[in-house]
Coordinates of C-alpha atoms and ligand atoms in Angstrom, one line a residue:
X11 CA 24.3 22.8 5.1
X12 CA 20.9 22.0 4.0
X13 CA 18.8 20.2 6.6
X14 CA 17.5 16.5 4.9
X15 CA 14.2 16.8 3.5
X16 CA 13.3 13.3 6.0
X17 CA 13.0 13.0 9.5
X18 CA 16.1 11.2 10.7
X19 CA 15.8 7.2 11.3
X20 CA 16.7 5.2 14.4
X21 CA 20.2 3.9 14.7
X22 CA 20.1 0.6 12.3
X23 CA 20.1 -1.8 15.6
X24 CA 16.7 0.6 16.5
X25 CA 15.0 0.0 13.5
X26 CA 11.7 -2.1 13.1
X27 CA 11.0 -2.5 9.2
X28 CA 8.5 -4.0 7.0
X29 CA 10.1 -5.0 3.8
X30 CA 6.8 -5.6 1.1
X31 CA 9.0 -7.4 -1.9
X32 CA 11.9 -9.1 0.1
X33 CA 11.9 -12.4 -1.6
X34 CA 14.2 -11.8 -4.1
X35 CA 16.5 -9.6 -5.7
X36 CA 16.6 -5.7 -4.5
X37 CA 14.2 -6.2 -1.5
X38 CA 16.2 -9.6 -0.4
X39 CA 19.6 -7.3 -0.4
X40 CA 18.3 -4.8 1.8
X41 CA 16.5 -7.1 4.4
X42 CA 19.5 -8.8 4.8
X43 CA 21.5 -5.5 5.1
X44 CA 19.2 -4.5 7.8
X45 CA 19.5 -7.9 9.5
X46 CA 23.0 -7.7 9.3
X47 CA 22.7 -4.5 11.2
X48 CA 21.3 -5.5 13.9
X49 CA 17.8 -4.2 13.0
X50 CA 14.3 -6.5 12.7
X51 CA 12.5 -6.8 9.6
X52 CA 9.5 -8.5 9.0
X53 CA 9.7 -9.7 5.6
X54 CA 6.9 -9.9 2.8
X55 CA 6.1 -11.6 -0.3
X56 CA 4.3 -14.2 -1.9
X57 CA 6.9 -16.9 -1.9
X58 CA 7.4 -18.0 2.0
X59 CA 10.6 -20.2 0.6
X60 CA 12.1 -17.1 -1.1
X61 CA 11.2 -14.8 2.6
X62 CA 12.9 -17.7 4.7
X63 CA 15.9 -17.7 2.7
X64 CA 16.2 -14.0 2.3
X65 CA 15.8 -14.0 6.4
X66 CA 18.4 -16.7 7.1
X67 CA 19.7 -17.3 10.5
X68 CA 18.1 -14.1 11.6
X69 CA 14.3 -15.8 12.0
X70 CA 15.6 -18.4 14.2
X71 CA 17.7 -15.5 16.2
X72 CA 13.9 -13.7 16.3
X73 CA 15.0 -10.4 14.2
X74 CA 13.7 -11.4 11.2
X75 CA 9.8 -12.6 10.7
X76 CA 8.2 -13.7 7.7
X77 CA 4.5 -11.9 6.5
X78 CA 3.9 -14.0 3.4
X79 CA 1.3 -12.2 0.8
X80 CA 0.2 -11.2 -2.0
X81 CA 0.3 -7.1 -2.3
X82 CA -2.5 -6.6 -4.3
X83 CA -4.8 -7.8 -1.8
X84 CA -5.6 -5.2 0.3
X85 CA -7.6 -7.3 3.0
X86 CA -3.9 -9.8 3.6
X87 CA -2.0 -5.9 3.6
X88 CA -3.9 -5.1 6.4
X89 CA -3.9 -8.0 8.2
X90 CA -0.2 -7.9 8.0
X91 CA 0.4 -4.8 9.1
X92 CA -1.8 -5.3 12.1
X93 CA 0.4 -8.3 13.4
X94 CA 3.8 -6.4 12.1
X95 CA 3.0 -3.0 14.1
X96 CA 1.6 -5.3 16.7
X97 CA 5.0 -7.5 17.1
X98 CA 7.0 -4.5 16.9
X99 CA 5.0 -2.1 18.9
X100 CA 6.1 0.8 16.2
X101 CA 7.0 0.6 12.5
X102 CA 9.9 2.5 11.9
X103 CA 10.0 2.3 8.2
X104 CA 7.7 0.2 5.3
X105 CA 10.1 -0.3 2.4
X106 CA 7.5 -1.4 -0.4
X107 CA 9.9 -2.8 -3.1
X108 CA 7.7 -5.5 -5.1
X109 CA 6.9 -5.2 -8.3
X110 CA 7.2 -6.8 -11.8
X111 CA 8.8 -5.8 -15.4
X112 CA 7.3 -7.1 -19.1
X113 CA 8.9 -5.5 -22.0
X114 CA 5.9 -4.3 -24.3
X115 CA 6.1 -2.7 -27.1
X116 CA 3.1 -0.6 -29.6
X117 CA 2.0 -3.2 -31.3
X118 CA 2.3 -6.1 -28.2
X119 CA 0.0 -4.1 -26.6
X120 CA -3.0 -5.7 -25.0
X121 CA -5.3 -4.2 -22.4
X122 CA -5.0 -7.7 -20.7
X123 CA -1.2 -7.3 -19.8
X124 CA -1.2 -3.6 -19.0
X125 CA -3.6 -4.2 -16.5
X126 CA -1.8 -7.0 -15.0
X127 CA 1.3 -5.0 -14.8
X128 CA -0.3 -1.8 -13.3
X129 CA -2.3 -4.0 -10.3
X130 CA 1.4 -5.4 -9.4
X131 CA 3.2 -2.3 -10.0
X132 CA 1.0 0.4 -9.1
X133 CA -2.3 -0.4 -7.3
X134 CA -0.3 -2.7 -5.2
X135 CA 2.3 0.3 -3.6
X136 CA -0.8 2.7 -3.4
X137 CA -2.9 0.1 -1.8
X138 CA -0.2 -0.8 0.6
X139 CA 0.3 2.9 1.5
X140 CA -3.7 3.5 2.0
X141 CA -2.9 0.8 4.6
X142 CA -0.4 1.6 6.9
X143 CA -0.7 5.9 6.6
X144 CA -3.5 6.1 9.3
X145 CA -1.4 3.9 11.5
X146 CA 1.9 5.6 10.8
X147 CA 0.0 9.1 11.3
X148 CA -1.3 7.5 15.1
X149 CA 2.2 6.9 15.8
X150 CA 3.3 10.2 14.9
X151 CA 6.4 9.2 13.1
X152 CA 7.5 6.6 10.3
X153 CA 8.3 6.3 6.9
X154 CA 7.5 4.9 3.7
X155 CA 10.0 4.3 1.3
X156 CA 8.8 3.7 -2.4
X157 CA 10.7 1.8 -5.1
X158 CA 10.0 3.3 -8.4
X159 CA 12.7 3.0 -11.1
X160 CA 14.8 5.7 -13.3
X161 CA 12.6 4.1 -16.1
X162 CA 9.8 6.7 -14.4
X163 CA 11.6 9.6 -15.9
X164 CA 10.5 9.7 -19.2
X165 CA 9.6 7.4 -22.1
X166 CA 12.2 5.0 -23.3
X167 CA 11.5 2.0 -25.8
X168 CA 10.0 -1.4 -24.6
X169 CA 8.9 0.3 -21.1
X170 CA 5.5 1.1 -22.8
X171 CA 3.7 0.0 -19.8
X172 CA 6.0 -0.5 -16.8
X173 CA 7.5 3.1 -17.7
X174 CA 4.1 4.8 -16.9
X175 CA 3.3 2.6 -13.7
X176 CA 7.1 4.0 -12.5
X177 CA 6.4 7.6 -13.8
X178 CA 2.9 7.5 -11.9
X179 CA 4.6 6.2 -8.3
X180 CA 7.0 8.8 -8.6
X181 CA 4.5 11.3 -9.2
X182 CA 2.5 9.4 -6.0
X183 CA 5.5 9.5 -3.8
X184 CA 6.2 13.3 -4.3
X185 CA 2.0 14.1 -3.6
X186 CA 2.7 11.6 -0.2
X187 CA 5.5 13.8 0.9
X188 CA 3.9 17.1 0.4
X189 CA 1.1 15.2 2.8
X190 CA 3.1 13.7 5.0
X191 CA 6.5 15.0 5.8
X192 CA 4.0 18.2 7.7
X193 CA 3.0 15.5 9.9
X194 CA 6.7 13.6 11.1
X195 CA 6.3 10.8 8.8
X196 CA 9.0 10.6 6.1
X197 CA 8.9 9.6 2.6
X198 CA 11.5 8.2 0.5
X199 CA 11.2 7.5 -3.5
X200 CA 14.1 5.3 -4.3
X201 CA 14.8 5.1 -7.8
X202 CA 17.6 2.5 -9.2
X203 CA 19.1 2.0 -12.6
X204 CA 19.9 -1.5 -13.8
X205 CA 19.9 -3.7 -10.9
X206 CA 21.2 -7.3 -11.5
X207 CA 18.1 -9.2 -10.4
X208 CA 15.5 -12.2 -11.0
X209 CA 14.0 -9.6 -12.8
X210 CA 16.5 -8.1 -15.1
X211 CA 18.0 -11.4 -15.7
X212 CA 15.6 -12.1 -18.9
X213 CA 16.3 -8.8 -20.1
X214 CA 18.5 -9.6 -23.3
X215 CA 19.6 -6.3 -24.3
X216 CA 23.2 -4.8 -23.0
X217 CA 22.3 -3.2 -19.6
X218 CA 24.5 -0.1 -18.6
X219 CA 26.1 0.8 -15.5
X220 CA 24.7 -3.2 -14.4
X221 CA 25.4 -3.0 -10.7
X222 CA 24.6 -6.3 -8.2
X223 CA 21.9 -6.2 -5.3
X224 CA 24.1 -5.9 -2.5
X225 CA 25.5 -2.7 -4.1
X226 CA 21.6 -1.1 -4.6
X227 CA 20.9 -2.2 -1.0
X228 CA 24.2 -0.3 0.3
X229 CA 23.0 2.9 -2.2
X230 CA 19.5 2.5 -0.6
X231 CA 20.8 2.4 3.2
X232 CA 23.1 5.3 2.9
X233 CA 20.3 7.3 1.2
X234 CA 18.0 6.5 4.1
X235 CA 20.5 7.6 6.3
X236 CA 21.4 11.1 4.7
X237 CA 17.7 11.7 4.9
X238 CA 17.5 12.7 1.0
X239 CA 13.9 12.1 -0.8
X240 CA 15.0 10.4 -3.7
X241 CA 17.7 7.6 -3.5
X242 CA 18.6 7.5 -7.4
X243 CA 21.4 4.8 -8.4
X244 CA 24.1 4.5 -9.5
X245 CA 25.1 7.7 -9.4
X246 CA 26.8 8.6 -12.7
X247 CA 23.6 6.8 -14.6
X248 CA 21.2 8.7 -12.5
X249 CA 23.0 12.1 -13.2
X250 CA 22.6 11.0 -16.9
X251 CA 19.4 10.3 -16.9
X252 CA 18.3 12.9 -14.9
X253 CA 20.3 15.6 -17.7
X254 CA 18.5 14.1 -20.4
X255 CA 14.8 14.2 -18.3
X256 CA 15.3 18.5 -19.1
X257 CA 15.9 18.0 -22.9
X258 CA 13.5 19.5 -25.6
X259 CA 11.4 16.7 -27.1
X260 CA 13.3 16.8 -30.7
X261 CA 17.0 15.9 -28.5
X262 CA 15.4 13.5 -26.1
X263 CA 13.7 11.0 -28.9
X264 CA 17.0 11.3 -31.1
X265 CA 19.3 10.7 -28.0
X266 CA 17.2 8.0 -26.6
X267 CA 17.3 6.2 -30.5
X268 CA 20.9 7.1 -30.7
X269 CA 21.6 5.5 -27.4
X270 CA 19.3 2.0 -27.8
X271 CA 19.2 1.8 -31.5
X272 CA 15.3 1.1 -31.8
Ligands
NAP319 N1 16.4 -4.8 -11.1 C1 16.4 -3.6 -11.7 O1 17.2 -3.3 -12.5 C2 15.4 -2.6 -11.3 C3 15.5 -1.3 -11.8 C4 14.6 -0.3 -11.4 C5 13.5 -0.6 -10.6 N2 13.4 -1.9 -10.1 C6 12.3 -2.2 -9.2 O2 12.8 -2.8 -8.1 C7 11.7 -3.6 -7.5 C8 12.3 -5.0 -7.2 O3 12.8 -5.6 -8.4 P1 13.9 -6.7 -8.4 O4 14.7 -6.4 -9.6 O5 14.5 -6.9 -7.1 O6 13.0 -7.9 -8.9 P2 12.7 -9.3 -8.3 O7 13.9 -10.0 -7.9 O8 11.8 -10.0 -9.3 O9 11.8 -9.0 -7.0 C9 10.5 -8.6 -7.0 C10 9.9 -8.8 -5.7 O10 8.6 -8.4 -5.7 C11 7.8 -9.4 -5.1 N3 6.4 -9.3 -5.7 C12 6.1 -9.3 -7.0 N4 4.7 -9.3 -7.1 C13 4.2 -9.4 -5.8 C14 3.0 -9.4 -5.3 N5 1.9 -9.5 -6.0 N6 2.8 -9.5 -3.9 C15 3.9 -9.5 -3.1 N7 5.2 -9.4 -3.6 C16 5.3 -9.4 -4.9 C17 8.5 -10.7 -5.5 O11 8.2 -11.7 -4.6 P3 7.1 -12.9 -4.9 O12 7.3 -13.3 -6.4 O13 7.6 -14.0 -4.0 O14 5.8 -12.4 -4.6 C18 9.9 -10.2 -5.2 O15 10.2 -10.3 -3.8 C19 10.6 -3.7 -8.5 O16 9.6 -2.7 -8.2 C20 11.3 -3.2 -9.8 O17 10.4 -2.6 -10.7 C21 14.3 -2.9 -10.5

C-alpha cells in the first residue's frame, strides 16, 4: 500500500478547525459535518446570520464559534486567526472554502469584473494562507485544505475568469505542498464538480452529475481522512474530467463543444 501523501488528522472528536467560507453552501455542509462529529470549528464569513445558522445548537453547546469577516482583508484574517489559534490552543486544520462564480464570456469581459472575481477567488485563499503558514509552521503540524473546483482543469465555456482563478489555486496548492508537507503540515486541494449550492443555483444550464452539499461535505471528510492531496468529486465526473485534461488540443475543444453545445 502506498502511504497518504498527508500527515494523518486527529480523530474527528480531536479536531480544532477553522472553516473560511462556512455560511452557506459547501463550507456550511462540512462545518456541520464536523460539529456533528464531535469536533470544534470556528466558523467564518461575512454574513454572521448565515455562520450562526450553519453552527446551530453547537455555539450554544461551545463547539462551534463564529469569526465573522471578510477574506480579502488581510488585517480581519489575522486577527482571526490570532483569537481562533488562541481559543483552541492548536489549529488542526484551516478549510478555506469561500469564493464566488460569474459566468463571463469573450466579449462580457471587463477588467472591472475580473478583478473582482480574482480578489474573492484568488487573492483571498493566498492571503489567508500568508496568514496562518508561520503559525502552523510554529506548531509543527496542521493543514490547509484548499477548495478549488474541477473547472481548474482546463478551459471550458463561460468560466473565462473563474476557470483561471481555479486553475491558478490548484497550481498554488500543489507549490504549498512541495513547501510544506517537508515540514509536517499537510495540504489538501479539494476539487468538486457541480455542487448544488447558493452559488450554482443561478446557473441555468443542465448541470451533470448535480450532487447536494451534504454529499460534497461526506466526499471532502473521507478524503481528509484517507490522507489523499486532492479530494476530486464526484467520482465518475472527476475521472471524466480528469481523461479529457490529457487530450490533444484539436479533441479537447471539439469534445468540450460537443459536450456543452457553445
Ligand atoms: N457549488 C459548486 O458546484 C462548486 C463547484 C466547484 C467549486 N466550488 C467552490 O466551492 C466554494 C464554495 O462554493 P459554494 O457553492 O458552497 O457557494 P456559496 O454557497 O455561495 O458559498 C460561498 C461561501 O463563501 C463565502 N464568501 C464569499 N466571499 C467571501 C468573502 N469575501 N469573505 C468571506 N467569505 C466569503 C460566502 O459567505 P458570505 O457571502 O457570507 O461572505 C459563503 O460562505 C467556492 O470556492 C466555489 O468556487 C463550488
Amino acid at each position: 500500500m502506498l502511504r497518504p501523501l498527508n500527515p494523518s488528522l486527529p480523530p474527528w472528536r480531536e479536531m480544532r478547525a477553522w472553516i473560511v467560507g462556512a455560511s452557506s453552501g459547501i463550507g456550511a455542509a462540512v462545518a456541520r459535518a464536523l460539529l456533528e462529529r464531535g469536533a470544534h470549528v470556528a466558523l467564518s464569513a461575512r454574513s454572521a446570520d448565515g455562520l450562526r445558522e450553519a453552527a446551530g445548537a453547537y455555539l450554544a453547546q461551545g463547539t462551534a464559534v463564529l469569526e465573522p469577516l471578510d477574506f480579502t482583508d488581510g488585517t480581519a484574517v489575522a486577527g482571526a486567526w490570532k483569537r481562533v489559534a488562541g481559543r483552541f490552543g492548536h489549529v488542526d486544520l484551516v478549510l478555506i472554502v469561500a469564493g464566488t462564480h460569474q459566468e463571463i464570456r469573450a466579449w462580457e469581459l471587463t477588467d472591472r469584473d475580473a478583478r473582482a472575481l480574482l480578489e474573492t477567488n484568488l487573492h483571498g485563499p493566498i492571503g489567508t494562507v500568508a496568514a496562518i503558514v508561520p503559525g502552523l509552521l510554529a506548531q509543527g503540524r496542521g493543514a490547509i485544505g484548499i477548495v478549488s473546483s474541477l473547472a481548474g482543469y482546463r478551459g471550458l465555456p463561460k468560466a473565462l475568469v473563474y476557470g483561471a482563478s481555479k486553475a491558478a489555486l490548484i497550481n498554488f496548492a500543489e507549490t504549498l505542498y512541495l513547501d510544506l508537507r517537508p515540514r509536517n503540515v499537510g495540504v489538501y486541494l479539494i476539487n468538486p464538480g457541480f455542487v448544488k449550492t447558493p452559488l450554482t443555483d443561478r446557473n441555468r444550464f443542465r448541470m451533470p452529475h448535480l450532487i447536494g452539499a451534504d454529499e460534497a461535505a461526506r466526499a471532502i471528510l473521507a478524503g481528509l481522512r484517507r490522507g489523499d492531496f486532492e479530494i476530486a468529486f464526484p467520482r465518475a465526473f472527476a475521472r471524466q474530467l480528469a481523461l479529457l485534461r490529457h487530450l490533444p488540443y484539436r479533441l479537447y475543444f471539439a469534445a468540450v463543444r460537443r459536450a456543452t453545445g457553445l
